[in-house]
PDB file of C-alpha atoms in Angstrom:
ATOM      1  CA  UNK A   1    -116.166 -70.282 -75.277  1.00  0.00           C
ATOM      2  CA  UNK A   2    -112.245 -70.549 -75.025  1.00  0.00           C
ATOM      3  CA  UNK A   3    -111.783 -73.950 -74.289  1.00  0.00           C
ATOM      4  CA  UNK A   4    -108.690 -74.957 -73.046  1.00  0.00           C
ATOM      5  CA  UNK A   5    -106.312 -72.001 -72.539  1.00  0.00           C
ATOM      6  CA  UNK A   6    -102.731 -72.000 -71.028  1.00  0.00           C
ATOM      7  CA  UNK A   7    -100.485 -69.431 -69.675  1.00  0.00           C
ATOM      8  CA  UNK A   8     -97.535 -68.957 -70.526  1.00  0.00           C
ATOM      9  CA  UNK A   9     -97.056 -70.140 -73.970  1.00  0.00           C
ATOM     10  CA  UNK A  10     -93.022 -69.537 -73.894  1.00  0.00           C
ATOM     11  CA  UNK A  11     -90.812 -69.589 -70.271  1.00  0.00           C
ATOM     12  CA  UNK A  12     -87.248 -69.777 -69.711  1.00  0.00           C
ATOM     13  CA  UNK A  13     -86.261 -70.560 -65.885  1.00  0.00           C
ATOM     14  CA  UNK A  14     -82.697 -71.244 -64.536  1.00  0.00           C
ATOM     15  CA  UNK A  15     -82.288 -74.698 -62.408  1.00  0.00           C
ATOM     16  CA  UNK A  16     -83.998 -74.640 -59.412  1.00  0.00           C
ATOM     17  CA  UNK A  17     -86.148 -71.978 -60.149  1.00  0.00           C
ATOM     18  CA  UNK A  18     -89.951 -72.992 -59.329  1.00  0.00           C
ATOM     19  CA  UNK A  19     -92.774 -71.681 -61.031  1.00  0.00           C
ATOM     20  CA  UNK A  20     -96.672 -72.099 -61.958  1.00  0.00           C
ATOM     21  CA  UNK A  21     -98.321 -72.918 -64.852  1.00  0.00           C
ATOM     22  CA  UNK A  22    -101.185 -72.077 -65.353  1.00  0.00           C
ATOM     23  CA  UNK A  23    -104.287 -74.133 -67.243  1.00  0.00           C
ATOM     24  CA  UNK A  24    -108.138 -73.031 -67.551  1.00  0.00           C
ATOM     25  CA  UNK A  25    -111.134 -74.616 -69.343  1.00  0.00           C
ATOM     26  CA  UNK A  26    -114.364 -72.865 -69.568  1.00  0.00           C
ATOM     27  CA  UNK A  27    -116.553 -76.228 -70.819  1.00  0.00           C
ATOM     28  CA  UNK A  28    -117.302 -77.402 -66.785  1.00  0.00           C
ATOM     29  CA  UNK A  29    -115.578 -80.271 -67.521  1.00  0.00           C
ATOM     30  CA  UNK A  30    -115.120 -82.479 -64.767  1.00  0.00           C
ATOM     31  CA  UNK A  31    -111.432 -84.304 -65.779  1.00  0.00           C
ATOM     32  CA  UNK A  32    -108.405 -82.154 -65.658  1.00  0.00           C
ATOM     33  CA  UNK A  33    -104.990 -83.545 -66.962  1.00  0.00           C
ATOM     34  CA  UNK A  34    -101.439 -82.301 -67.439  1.00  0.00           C
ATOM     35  CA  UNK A  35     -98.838 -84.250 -70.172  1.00  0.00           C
ATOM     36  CA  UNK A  36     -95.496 -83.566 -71.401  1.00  0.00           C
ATOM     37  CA  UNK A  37     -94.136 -83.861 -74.567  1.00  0.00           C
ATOM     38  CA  UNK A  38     -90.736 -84.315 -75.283  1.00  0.00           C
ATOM     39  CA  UNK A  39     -89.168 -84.956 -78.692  1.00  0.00           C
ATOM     40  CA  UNK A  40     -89.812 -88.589 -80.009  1.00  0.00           C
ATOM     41  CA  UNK A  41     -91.752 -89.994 -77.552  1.00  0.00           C
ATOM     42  CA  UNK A  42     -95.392 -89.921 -76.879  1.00  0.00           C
ATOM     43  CA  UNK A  43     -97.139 -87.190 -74.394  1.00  0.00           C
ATOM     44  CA  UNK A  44     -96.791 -88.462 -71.042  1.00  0.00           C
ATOM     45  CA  UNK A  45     -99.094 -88.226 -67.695  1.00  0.00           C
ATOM     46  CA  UNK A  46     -97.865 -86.084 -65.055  1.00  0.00           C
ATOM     47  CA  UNK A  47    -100.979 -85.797 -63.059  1.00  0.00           C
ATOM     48  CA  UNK A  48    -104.509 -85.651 -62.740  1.00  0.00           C
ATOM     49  CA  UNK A  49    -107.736 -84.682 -61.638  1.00  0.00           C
ATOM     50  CA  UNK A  50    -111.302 -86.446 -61.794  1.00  0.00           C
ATOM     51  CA  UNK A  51    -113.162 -83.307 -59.686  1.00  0.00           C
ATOM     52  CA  UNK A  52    -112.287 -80.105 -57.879  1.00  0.00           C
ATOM     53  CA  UNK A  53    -110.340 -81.326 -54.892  1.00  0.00           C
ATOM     54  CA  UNK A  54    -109.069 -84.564 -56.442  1.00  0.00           C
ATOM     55  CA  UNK A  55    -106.212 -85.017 -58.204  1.00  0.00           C
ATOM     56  CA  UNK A  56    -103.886 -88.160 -58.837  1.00  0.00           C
ATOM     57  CA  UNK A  57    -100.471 -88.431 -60.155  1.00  0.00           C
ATOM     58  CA  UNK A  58     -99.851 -89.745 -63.416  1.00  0.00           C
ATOM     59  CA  UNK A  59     -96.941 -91.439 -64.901  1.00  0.00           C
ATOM     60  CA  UNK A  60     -93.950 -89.228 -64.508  1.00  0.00           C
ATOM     61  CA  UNK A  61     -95.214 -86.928 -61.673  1.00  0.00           C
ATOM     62  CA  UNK A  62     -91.718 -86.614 -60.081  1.00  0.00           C
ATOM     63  CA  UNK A  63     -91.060 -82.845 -59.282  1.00  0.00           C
ATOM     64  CA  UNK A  64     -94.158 -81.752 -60.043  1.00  0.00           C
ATOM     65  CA  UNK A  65     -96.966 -80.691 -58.276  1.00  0.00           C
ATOM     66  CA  UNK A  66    -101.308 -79.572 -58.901  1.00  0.00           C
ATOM     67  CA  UNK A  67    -104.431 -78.857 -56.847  1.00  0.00           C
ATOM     68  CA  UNK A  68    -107.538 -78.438 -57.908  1.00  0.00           C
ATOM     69  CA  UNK A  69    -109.652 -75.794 -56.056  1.00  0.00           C
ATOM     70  CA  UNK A  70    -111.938 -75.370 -58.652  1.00  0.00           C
ATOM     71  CA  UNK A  71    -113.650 -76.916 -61.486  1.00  0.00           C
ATOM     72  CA  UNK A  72    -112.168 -74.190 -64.071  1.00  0.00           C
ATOM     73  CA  UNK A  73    -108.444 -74.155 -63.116  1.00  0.00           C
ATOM     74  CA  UNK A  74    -105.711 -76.893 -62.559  1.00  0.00           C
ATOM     75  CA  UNK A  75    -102.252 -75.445 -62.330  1.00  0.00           C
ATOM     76  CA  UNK A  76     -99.127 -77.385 -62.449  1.00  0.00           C
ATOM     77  CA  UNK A  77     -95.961 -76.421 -60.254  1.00  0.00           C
ATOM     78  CA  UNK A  78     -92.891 -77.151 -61.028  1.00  0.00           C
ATOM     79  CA  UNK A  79     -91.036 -77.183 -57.198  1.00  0.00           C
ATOM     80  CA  UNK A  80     -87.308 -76.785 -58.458  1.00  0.00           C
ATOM     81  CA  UNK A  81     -86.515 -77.138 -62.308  1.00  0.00           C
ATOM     82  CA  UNK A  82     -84.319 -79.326 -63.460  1.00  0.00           C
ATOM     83  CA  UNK A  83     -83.159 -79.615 -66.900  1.00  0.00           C
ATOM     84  CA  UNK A  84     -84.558 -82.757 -67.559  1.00  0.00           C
ATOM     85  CA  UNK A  85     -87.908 -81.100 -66.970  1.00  0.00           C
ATOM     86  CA  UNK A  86     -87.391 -79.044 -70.468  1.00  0.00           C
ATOM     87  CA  UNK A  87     -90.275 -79.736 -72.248  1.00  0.00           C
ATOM     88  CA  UNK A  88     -93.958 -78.575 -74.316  1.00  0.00           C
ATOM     89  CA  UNK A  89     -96.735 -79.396 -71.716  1.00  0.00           C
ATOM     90  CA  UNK A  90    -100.213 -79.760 -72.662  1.00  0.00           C
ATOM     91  CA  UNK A  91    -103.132 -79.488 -70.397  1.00  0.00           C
ATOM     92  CA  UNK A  92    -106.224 -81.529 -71.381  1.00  0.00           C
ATOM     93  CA  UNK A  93    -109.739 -81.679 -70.076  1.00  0.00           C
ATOM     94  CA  UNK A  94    -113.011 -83.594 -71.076  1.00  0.00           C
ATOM     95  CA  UNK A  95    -116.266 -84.959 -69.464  1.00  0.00           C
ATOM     96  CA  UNK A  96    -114.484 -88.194 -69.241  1.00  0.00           C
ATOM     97  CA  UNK A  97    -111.214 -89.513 -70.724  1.00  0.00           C
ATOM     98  CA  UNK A  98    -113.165 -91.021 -73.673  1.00  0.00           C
ATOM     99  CA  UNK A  99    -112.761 -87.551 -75.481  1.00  0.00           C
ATOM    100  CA  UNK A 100    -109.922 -84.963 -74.631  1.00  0.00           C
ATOM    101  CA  UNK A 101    -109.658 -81.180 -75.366  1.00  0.00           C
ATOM    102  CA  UNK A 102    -105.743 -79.888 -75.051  1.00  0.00           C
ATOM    103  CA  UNK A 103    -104.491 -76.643 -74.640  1.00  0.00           C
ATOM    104  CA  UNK A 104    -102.216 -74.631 -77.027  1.00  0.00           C
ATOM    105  CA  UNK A 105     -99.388 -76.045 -74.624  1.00  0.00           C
ATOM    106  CA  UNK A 106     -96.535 -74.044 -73.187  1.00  0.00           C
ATOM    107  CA  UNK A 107     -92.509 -74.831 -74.243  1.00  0.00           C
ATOM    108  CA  UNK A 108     -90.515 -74.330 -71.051  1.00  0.00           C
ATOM    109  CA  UNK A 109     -86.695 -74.599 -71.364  1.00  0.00           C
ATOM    110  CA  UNK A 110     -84.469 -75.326 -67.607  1.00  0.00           C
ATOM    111  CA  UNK A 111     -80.874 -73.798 -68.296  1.00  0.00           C
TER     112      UNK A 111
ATOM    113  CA  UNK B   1     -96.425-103.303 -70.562  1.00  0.00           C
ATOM    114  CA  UNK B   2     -98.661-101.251 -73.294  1.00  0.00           C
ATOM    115  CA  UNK B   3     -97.762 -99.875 -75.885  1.00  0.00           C
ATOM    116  CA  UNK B   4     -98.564 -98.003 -78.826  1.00  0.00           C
ATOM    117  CA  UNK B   5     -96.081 -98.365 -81.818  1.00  0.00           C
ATOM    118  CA  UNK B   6     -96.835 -95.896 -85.096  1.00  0.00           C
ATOM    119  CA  UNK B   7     -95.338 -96.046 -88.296  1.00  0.00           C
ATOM    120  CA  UNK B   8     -93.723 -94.314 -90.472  1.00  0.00           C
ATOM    121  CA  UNK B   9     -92.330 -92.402 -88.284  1.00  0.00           C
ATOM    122  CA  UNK B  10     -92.220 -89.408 -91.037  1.00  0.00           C
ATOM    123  CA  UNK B  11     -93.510 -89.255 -94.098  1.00  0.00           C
ATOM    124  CA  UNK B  12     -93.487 -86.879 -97.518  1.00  0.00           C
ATOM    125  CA  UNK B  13     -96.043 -87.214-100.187  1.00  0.00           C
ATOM    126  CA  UNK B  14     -97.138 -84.558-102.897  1.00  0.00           C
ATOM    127  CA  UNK B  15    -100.428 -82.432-102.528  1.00  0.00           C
ATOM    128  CA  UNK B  16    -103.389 -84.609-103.935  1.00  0.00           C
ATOM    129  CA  UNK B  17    -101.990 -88.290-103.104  1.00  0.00           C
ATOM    130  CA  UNK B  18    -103.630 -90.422-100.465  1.00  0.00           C
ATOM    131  CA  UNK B  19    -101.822 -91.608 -97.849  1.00  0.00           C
ATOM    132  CA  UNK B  20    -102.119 -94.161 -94.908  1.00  0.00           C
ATOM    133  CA  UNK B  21    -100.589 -94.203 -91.368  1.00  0.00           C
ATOM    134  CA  UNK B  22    -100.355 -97.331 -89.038  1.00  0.00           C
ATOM    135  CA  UNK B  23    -101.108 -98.121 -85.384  1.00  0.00           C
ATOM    136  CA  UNK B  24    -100.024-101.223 -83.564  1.00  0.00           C
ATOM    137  CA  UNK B  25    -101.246-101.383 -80.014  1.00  0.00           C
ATOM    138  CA  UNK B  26    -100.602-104.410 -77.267  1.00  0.00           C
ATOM    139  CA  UNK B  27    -102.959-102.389 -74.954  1.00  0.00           C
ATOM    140  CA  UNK B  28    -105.311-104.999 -73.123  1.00  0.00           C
ATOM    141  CA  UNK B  29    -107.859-105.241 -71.963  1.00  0.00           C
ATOM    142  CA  UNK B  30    -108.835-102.579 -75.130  1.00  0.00           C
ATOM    143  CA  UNK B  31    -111.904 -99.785 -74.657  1.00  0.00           C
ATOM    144  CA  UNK B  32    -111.182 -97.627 -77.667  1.00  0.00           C
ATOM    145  CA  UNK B  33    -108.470 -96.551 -79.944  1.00  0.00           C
ATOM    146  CA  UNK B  34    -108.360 -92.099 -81.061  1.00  0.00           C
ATOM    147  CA  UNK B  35    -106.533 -90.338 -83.680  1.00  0.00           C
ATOM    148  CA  UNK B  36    -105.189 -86.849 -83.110  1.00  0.00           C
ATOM    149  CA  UNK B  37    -104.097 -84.631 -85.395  1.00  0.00           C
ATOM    150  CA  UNK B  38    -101.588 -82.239 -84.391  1.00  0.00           C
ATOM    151  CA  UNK B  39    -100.155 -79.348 -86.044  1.00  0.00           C
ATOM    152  CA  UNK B  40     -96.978 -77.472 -85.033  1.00  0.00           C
ATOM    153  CA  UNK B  41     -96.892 -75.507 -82.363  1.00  0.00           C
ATOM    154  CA  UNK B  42    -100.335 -76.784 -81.062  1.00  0.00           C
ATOM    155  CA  UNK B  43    -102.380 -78.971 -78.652  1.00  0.00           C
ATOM    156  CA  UNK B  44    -103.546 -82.486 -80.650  1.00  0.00           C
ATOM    157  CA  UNK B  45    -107.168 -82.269 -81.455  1.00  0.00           C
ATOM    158  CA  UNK B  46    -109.380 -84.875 -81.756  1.00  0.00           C
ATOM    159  CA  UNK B  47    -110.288 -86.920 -85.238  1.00  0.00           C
ATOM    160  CA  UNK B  48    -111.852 -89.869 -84.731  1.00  0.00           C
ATOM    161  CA  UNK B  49    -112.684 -92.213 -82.095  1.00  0.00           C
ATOM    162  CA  UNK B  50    -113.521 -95.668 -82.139  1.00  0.00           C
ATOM    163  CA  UNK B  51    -114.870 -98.349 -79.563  1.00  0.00           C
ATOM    164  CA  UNK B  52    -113.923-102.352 -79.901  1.00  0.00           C
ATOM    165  CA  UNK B  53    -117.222-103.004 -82.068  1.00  0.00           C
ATOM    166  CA  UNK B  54    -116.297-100.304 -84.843  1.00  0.00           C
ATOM    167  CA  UNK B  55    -113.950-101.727 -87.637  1.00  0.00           C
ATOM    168  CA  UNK B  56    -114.203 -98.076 -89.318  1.00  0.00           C
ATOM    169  CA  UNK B  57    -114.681 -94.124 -89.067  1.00  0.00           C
ATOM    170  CA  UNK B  58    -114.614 -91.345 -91.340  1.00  0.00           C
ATOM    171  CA  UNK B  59    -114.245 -87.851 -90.585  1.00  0.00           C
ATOM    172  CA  UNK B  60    -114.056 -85.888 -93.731  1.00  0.00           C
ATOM    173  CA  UNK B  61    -111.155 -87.082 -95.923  1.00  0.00           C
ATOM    174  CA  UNK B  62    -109.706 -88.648 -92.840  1.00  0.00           C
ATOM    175  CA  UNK B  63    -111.021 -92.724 -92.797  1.00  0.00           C
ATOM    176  CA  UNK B  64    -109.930 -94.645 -89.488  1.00  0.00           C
ATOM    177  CA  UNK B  65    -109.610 -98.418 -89.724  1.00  0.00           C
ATOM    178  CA  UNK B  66    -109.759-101.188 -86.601  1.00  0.00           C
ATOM    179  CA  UNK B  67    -108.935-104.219 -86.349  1.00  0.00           C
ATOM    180  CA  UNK B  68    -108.942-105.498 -82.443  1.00  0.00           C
ATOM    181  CA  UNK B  69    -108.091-108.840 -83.431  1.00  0.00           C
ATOM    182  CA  UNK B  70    -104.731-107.746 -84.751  1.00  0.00           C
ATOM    183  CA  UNK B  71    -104.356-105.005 -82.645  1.00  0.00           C
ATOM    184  CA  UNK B  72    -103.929-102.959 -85.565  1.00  0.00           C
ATOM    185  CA  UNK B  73    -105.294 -99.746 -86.710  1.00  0.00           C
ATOM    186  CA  UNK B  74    -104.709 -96.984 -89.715  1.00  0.00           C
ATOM    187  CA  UNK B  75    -105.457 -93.727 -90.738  1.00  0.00           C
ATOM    188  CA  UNK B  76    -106.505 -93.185 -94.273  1.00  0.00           C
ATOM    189  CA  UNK B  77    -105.961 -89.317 -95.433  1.00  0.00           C
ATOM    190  CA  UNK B  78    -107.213 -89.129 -99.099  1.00  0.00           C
ATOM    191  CA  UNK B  79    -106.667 -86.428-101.629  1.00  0.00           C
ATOM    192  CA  UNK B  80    -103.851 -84.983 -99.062  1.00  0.00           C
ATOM    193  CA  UNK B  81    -103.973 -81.163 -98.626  1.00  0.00           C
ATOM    194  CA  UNK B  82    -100.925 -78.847 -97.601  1.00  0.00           C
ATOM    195  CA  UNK B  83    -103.053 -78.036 -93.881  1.00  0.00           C
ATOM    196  CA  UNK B  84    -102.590 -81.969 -93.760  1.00  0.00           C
ATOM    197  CA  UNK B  85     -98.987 -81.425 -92.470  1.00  0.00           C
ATOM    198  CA  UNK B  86     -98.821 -82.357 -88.893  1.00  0.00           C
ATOM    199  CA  UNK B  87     -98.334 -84.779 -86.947  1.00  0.00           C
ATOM    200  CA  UNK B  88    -100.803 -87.286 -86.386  1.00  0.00           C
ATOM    201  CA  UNK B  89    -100.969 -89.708 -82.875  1.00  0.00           C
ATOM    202  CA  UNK B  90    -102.406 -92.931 -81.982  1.00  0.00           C
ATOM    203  CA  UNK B  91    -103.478 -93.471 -78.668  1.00  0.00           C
ATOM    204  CA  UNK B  92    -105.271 -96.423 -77.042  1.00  0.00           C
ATOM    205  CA  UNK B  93    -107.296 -96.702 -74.059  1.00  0.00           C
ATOM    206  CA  UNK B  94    -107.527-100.265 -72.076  1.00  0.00           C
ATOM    207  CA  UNK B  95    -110.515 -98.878 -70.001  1.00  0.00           C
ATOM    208  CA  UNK B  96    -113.904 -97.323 -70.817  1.00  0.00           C
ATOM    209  CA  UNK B  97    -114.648 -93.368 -70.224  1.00  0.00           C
ATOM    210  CA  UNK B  98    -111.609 -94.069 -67.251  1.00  0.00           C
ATOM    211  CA  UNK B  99    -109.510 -91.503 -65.616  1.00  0.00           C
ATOM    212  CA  UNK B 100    -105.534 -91.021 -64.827  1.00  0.00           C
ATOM    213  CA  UNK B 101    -103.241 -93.461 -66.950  1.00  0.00           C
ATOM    214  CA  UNK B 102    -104.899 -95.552 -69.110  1.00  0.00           C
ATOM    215  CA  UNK B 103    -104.546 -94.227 -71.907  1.00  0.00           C
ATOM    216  CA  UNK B 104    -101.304 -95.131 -74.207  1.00  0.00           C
ATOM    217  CA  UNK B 105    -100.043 -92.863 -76.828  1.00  0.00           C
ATOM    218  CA  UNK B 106     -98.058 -93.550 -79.630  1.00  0.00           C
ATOM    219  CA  UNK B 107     -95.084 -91.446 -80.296  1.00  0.00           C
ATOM    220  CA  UNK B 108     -96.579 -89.990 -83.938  1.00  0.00           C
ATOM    221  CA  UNK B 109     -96.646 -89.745 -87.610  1.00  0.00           C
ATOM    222  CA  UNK B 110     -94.975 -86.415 -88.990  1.00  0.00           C
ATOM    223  CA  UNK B 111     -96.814 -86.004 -91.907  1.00  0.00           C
ATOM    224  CA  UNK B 112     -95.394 -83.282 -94.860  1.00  0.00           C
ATOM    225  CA  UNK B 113     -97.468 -82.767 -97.944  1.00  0.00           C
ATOM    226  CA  UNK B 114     -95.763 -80.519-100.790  1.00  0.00           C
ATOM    227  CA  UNK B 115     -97.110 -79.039-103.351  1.00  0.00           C
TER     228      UNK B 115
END
C-alpha cells in the first residue's frame, strides 16, 4: 500500500512551458484534492474531485487544470507557467474531507 | 471571511521541554478543527482530529485542546524530541465530512527542538 504518491518530486520549466503532474492513491478513496504551498501562507485549494469524472475548482484554480478518469489518478496541468505559479504542491485524498492523506509533494520552480 | 491564525509563528526549545502551540479560528459555522504535523520536505500528516463536542485529544505525547466557544485551540507536545522539528498546521473545517473549500488552514508553527 503506497498511499499517496506524486511524480515528479523536483521540476524546473521556463514560462509558458505546460506540463503534468502527476498524483496516484492506491486506498480507493473517493476525494481527490490538489493544494499549493507557498512560503508563509497556508496550503491553498486549487481543485478538486468528489468521484471519477467530477472535479471542482478550488480556491486559486487560475491556470490550472485536472480530470479525473479514474478513481486512482488525478493529475494537475499546468496550461502555461507563470512564475507566480512557483510553488510545493501537495495532492491529498481521503474517504471524505474529515481525514486527509497528502503526498510527498513536488517543488516546481517557473524561470 | 475565515480564517485560521497560528502562533508563534517559530519557535526553539531544548530537547526534553514541553511546549504548546496556538490556534485561533473565526471559521463558522465550525465541524471540526485537525492538527498536522509536517516535516521538511514532506506532505502534512495527520495528528489529531477533533469534532465541536471534544474539548481534548491525545495522540502520544501530542495533547490537542478545544475550546469552540473561544474559537481557540492548542497543541500540547510534552517531553519534546529532536523528530519533533517540523512544522505543525491548524486547519478548521466549517462543514461536516464536506468536499472542495471548506476547510481553512492556518499558515503554521515551525517548531525546532535542540539538543
Amino acid at each position: 500500500n503506497a498511499g499517496v504518491t506524486q511524480t515528479p518530486k523536483f521540476q524546473v520549466l521556463k514560462t509558458g512551458q505546460s506540463m503534468t503532474l502527476q498524483c496516484a492513491q492506491d486506498m480507493n478513496h473517493e476525494y481527490m484534492s490538489w493544494y499549493r504551498q507557498d512560503p508563509g501562507m497556508g496550503l491553498r485549494l486549487i481543485h478538486y474531485s468528489v468521484g471519477a469524472g467530477i472535479t471542482d475548482q478550488g480556491e486559486v484554480p487560475n491556470g490550472y487544470n485536472v480530470s479525473r478518469s479514474t478513481t486512482e489518478d488525478f493529475p494537475l496541468r499546468l496550461l502555461s507557467a507563470a512564475p507566480s505559479q512557483t510553488s510545493v504542491y501537495f495532492c491529498a485524498s481521503g474517504q471524505g474531507f474529515y481525514e486527509q492523506y497528502f503526498g510527498p509533494g513536488t517543488r516546481l520552480t517557473v524561470t | 471571511k475565515n480564517q485560521v491564525e497560528q502562533s508563534p509563528q517559530s519557535l526553539i526549545i531544548l530537547e526534553g521541554k514541553n511546549c504548546t502551540l496556538q490556534c485561533n479560528y473565526t471559521v463558522s459555522p465550525f465541524s471540526n478543527l485537525r492538527w498536522y504535523k509536517q516535516d521538511t520536505g514532506r506532505g502534512p500528516v495527520s495528528l489529531t482530529i477533533m469534532t465541536f463536542s471534544e474539548n481534548t485529544k491525545s495522540n502520544g505525547r501530542y495533547t490537542a485542546t478545544l475550546d469552540a466557544d473561544t474559537k481557540q485551540s492548542s497543541l500540547h507536545i510534552t517531553a519534546s524530541q529532536l523528530s519533533d522539528s517540523a512544522s505543525y498546521i491548524c486547519v478548521v473545517s466549517d462543514l461536516p465530512n464536506n468536499a472542495g473549500n471548506m476547510l481553512t488552514f492556518g499558515g503554521g508553527t515551525r517548531l525546532m527542538v535542540k539538543p
